[in-house]
PDB file of C-alpha atoms in Angstrom:
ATOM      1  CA  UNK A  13     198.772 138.700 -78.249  1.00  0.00           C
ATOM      2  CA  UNK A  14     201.769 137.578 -80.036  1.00  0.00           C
ATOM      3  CA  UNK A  15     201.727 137.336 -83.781  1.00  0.00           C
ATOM      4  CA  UNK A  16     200.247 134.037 -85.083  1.00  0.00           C
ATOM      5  CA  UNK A  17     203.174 133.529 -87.873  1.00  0.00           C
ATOM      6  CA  UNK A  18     206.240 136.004 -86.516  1.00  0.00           C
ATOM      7  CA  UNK A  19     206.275 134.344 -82.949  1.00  0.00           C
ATOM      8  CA  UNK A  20     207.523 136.500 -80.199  1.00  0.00           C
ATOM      9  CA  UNK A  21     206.403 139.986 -81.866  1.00  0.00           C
ATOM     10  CA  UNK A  22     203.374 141.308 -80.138  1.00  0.00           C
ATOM     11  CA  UNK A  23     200.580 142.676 -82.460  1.00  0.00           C
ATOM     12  CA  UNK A  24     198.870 146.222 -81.879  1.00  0.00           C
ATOM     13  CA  UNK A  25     195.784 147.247 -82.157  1.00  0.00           C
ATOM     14  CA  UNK A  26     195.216 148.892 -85.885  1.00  0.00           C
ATOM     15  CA  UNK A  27     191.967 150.093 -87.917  1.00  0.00           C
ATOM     16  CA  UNK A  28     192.091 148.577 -91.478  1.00  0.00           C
ATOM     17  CA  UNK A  29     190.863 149.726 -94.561  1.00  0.00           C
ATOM     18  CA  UNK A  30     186.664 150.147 -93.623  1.00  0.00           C
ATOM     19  CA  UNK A  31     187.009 150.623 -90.164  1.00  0.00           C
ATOM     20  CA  UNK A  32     187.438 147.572 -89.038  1.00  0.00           C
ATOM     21  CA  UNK A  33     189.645 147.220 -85.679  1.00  0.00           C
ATOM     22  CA  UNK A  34     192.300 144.633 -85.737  1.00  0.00           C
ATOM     23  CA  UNK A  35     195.750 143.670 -84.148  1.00  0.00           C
ATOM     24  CA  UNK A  36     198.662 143.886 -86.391  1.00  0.00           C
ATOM     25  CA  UNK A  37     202.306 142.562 -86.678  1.00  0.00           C
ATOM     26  CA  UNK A  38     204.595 145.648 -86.975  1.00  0.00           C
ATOM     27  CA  UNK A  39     207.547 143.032 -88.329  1.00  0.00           C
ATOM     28  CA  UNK A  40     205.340 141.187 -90.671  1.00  0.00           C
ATOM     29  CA  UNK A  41     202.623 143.668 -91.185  1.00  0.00           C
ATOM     30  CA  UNK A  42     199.753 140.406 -91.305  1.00  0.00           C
ATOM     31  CA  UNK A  43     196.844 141.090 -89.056  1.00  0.00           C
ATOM     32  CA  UNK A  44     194.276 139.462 -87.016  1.00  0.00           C
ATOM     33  CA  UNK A  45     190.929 140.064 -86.714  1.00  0.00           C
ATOM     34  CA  UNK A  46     188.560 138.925 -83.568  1.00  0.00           C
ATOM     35  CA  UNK A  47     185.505 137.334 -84.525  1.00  0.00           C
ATOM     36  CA  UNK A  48     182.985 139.489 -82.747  1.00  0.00           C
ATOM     37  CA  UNK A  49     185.090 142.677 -84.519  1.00  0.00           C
ATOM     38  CA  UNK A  50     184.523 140.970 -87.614  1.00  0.00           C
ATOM     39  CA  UNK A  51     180.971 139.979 -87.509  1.00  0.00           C
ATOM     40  CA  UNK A  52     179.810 143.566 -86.244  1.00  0.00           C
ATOM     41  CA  UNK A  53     181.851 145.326 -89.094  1.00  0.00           C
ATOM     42  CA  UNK A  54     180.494 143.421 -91.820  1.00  0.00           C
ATOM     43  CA  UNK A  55     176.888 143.920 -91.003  1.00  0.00           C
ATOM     44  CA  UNK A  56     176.781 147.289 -92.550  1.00  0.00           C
ATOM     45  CA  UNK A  57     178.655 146.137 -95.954  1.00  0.00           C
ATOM     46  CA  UNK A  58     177.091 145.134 -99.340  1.00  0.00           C
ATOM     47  CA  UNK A  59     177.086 141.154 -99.891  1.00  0.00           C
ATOM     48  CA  UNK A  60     178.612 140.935-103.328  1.00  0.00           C
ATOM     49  CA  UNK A  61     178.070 138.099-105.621  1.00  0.00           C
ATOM     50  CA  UNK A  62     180.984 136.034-107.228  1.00  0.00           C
ATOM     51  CA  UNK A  63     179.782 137.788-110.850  1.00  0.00           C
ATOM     52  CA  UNK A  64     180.777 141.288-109.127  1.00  0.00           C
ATOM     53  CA  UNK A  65     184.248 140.284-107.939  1.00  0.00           C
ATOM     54  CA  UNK A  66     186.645 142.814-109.270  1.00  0.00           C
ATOM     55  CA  UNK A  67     189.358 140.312-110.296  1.00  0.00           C
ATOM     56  CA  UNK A  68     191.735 142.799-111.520  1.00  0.00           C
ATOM     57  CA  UNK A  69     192.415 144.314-108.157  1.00  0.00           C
ATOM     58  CA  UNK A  70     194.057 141.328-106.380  1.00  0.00           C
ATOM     59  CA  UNK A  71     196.614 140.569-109.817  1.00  0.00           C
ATOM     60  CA  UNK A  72     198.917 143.378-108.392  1.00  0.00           C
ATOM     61  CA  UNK A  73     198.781 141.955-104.886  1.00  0.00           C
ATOM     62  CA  UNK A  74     202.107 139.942-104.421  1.00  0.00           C
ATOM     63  CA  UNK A  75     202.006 137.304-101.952  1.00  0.00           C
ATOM     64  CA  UNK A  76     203.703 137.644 -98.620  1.00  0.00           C
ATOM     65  CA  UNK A  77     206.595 136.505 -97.778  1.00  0.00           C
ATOM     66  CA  UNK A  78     204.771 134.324 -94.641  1.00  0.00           C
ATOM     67  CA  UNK A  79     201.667 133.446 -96.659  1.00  0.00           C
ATOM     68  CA  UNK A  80     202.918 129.929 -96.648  1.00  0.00           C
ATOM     69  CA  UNK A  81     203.181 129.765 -93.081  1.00  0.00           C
ATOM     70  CA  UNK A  82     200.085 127.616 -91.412  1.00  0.00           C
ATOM     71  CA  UNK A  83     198.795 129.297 -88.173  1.00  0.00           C
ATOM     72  CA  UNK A  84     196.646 128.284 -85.113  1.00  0.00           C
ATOM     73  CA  UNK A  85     193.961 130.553 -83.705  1.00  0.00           C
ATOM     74  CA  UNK A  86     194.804 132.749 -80.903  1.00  0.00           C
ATOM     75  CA  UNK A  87     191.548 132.467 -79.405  1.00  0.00           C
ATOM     76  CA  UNK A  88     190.273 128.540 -79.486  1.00  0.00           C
ATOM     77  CA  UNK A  89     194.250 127.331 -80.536  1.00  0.00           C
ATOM     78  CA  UNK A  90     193.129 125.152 -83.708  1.00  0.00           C
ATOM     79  CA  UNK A  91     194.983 125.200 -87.072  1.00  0.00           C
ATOM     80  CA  UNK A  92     193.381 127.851 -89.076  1.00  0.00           C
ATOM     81  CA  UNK A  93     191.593 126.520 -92.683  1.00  0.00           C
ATOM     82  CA  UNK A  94     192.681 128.642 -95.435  1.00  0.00           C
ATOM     83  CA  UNK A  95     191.511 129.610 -98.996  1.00  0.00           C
ATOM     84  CA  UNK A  96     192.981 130.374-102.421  1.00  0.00           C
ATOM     85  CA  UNK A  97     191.833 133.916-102.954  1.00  0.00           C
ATOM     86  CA  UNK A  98     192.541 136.522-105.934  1.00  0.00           C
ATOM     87  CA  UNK A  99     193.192 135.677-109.251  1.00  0.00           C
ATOM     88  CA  UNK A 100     195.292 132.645-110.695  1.00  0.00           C
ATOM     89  CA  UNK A 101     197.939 134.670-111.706  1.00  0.00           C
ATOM     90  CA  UNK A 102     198.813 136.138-108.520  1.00  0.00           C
ATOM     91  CA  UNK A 103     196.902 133.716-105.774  1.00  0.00           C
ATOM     92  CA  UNK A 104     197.017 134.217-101.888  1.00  0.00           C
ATOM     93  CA  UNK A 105     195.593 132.692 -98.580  1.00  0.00           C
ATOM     94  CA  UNK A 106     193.238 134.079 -96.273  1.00  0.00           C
ATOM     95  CA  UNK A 107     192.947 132.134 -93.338  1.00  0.00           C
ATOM     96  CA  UNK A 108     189.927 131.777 -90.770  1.00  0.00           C
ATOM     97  CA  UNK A 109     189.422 129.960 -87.593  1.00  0.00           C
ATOM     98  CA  UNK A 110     186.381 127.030 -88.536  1.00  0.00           C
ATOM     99  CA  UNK A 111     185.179 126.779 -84.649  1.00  0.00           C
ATOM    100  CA  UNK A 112     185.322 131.117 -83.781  1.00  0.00           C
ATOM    101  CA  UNK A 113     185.565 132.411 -86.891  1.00  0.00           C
ATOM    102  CA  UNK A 114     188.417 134.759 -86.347  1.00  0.00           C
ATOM    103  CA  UNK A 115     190.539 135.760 -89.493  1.00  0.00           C
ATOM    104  CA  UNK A 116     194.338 136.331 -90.623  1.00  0.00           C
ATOM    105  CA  UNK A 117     195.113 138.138 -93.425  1.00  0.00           C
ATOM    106  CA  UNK A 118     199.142 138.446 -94.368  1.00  0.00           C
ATOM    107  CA  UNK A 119     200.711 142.092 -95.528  1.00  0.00           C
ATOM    108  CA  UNK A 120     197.969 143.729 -97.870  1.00  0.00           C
ATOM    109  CA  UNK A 121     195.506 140.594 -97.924  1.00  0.00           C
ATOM    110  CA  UNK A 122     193.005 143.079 -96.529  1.00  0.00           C
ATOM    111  CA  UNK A 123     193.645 145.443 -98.797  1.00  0.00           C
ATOM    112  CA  UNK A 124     193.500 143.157-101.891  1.00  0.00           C
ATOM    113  CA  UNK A 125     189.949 141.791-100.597  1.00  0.00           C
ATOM    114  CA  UNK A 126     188.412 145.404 -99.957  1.00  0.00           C
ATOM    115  CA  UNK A 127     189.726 146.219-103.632  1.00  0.00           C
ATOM    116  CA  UNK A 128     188.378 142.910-104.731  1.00  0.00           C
ATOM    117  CA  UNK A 129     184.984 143.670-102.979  1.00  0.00           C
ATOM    118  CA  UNK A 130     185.028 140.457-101.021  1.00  0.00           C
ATOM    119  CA  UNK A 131     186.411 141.442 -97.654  1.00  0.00           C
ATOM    120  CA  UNK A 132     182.870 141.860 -95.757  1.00  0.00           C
ATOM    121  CA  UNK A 133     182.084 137.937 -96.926  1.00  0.00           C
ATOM    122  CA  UNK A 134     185.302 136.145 -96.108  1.00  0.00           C
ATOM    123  CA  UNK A 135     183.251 133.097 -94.767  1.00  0.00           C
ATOM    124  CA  UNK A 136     181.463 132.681 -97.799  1.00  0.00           C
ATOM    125  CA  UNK A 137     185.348 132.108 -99.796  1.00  0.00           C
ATOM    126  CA  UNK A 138     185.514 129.164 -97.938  1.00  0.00           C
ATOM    127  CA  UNK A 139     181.890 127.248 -99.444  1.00  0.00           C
ATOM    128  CA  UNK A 140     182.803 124.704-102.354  1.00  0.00           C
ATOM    129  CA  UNK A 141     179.757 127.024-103.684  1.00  0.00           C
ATOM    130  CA  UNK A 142     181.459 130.083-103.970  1.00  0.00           C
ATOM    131  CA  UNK A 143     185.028 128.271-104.836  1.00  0.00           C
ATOM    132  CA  UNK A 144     183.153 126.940-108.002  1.00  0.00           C
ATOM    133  CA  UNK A 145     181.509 130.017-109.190  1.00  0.00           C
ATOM    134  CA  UNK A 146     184.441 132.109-108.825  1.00  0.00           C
ATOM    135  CA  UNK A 147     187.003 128.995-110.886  1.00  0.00           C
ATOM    136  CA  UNK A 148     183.804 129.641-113.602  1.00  0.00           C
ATOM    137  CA  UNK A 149     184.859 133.129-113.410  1.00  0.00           C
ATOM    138  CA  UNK A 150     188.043 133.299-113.456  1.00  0.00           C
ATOM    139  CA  UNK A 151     188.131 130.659-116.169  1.00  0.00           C
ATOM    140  CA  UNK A 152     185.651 133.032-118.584  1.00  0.00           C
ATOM    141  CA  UNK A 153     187.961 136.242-117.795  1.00  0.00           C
ATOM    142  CA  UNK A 154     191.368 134.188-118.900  1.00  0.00           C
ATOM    143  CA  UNK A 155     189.132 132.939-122.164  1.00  0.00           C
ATOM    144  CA  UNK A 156     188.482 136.884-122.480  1.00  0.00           C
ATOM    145  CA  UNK A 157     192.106 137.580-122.282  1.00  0.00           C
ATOM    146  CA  UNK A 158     192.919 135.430-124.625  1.00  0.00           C
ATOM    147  CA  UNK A 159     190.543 136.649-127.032  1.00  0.00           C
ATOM    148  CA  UNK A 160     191.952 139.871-126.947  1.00  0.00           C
ATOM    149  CA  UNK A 161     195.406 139.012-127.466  1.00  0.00           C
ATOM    150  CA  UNK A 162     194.480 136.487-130.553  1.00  0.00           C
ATOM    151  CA  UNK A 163     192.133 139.058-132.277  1.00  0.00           C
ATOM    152  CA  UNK A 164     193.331 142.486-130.759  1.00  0.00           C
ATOM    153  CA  UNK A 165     191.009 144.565-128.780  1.00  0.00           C
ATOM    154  CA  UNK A 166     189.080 146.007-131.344  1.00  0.00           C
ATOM    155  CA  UNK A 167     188.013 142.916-132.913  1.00  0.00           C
ATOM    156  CA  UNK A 168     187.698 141.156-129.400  1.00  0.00           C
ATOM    157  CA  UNK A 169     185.460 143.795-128.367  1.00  0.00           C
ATOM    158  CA  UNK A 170     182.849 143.584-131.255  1.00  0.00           C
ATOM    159  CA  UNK A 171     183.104 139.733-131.122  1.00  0.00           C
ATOM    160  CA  UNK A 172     181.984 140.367-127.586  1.00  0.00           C
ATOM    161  CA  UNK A 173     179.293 142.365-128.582  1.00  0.00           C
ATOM    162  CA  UNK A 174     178.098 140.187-130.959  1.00  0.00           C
ATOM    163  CA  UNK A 175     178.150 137.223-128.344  1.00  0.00           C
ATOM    164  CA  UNK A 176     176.153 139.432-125.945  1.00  0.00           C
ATOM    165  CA  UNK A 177     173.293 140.397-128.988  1.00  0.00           C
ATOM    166  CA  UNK A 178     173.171 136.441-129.894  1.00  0.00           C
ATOM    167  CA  UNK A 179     172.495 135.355-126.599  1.00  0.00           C
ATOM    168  CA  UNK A 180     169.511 137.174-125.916  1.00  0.00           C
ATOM    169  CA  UNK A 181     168.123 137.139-129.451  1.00  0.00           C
ATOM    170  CA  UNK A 182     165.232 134.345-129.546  1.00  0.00           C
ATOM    171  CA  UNK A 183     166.852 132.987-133.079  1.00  0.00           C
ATOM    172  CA  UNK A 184     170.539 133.715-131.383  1.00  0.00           C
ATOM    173  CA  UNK A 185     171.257 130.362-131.984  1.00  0.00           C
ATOM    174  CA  UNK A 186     170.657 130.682-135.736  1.00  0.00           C
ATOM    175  CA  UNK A 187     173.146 132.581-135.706  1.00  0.00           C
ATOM    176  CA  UNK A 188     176.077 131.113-134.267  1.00  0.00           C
ATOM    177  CA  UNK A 189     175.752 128.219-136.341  1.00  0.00           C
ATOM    178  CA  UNK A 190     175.702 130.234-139.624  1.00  0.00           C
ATOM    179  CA  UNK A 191     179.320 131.803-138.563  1.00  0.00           C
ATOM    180  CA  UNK A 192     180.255 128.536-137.269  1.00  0.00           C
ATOM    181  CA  UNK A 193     179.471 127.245-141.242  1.00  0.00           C
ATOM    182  CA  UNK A 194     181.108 130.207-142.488  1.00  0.00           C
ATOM    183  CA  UNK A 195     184.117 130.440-140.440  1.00  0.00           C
ATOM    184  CA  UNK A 196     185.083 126.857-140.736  1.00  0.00           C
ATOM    185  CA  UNK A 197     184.410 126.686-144.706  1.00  0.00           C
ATOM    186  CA  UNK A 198     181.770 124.689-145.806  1.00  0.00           C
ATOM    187  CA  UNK A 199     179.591 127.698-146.486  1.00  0.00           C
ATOM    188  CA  UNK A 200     181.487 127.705-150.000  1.00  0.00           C
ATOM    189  CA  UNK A 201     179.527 129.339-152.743  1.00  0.00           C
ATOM    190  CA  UNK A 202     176.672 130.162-150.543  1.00  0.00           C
ATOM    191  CA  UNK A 203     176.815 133.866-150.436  1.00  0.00           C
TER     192      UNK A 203
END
C-alpha cells in the first residue's frame, strides 16, 4: 500500500506504541491503521472520559509537516474526515475513514494520543459530544493558567482550594458572595 499523503512510498508493516499493528511511511513517518486492527486492539483499553484527558501531553507534540495534507482511504477510496485533537496551543489532525473506519495518524500523532490517553477512542473525537466537552476543558485549564500567572502559584493554588471547599459546602454560595462584596469594595467598614 502506498502512503496516503507521500504518494509513491510504500508503507511497512510497524507495531505502535500498545501493540497495535499498523503500516507506516518510512519518508514521512505517518501511519495507517486497518479498521479490523484497530477495533480488536482497542477492546482491551480503558474508555477514558474527556475530564481524564491529559492535556499536557499533546502541547509538546509539533504538528507534522503533512498534517495539512487531506487524504482518501486506502481501503473504500473516500476523503478521510478529520479532527482537531490536542490542546489549542499546539493542535493536530487525526484523520478516520467515516464508511470503514480506518485511521491516519501523521509523525507522532499516535504517540501524542497514547500520552493524551485518547488513542483507544479515536471515534469518539469525532462526536460534536465529545468536541464540546473537551472545548469546556480546555477552556477551564487556559482560565487555570491564567490564574496562576496573575496571582502566582501559591496564591492560585489556595484560591483553587478554596473554590473546591465552596463548591461542595451546602452554604458555599454564602460565601462567594461575601468575597465578591469584599473584593470589589463595598464591604467598607464592615469588618
Amino acid at each position: 500500500m502506498d502512503c496516503l499523503k507521500d504518494r509513491g512510498v510504500q508503507l511497512v508493516d510497524v507495531v505502535l506504541r500498545g501493540n497495535l499493528p499498523a503500516q507506516q511511511c518510512p519518508v514521512c513517518e505517518g501511519c495507517w491503521i486497518a479498521p479490523e486492527d484497530y477495533h480488536d486492539w482497542k477492546q482491551g483499553q480503558p474508555q477514558p472520559l474527556p475530564e481524564t484527558v491529559n492535556l499536557e501531553a499533546a502541547a509538546s507534540h509539533p504538528p507534522a509537516p503533512l498534517d495539512v495534507r487531506t487524504a482518501l482511504c486506502p481501503d473504500c477510496g473516500g476523503f478521510l474526515s478529520r479532527v482537531k485533537t490536542g490542546a489549542t496551543m499546539n493542535p493536530f489532525y487525526v484523520e478516520r475513514c467515516p464508511q470503514c473506519g480506518g485511521i491516519w495518524c501523521d509523525r507522532g500523532e499516535w504517540d501524542a494520543l497514547s500520552a493524551m490517553g485518547i488513542s483507544a477512542i479515536i471515534d469518539q473525537l469525532f462526536s460534536s459530544d465529545w468536541q464540546g466537552r473537551m472545548r469546556t476543558r480546555e477552556m477551564l485549564h487556559r482560565e487555570r493558567l491564567a490564574m496562576i500567572d496573575k496571582l502566582g502559584e501559591d496564591l492560585a493554588l489556595q484560591v483553587f482550594a478554596l473554590a473546591e471547599q465552596l463548591e461542595h459546602h451546602p452554604n458555599g454560595d454564602f460565601g462567594v458572595a461575601y468575597l465578591m462584596r469584599r473584593i470589589g469594595g463595598s464591604e467598607v467598614g464592615l469588618e
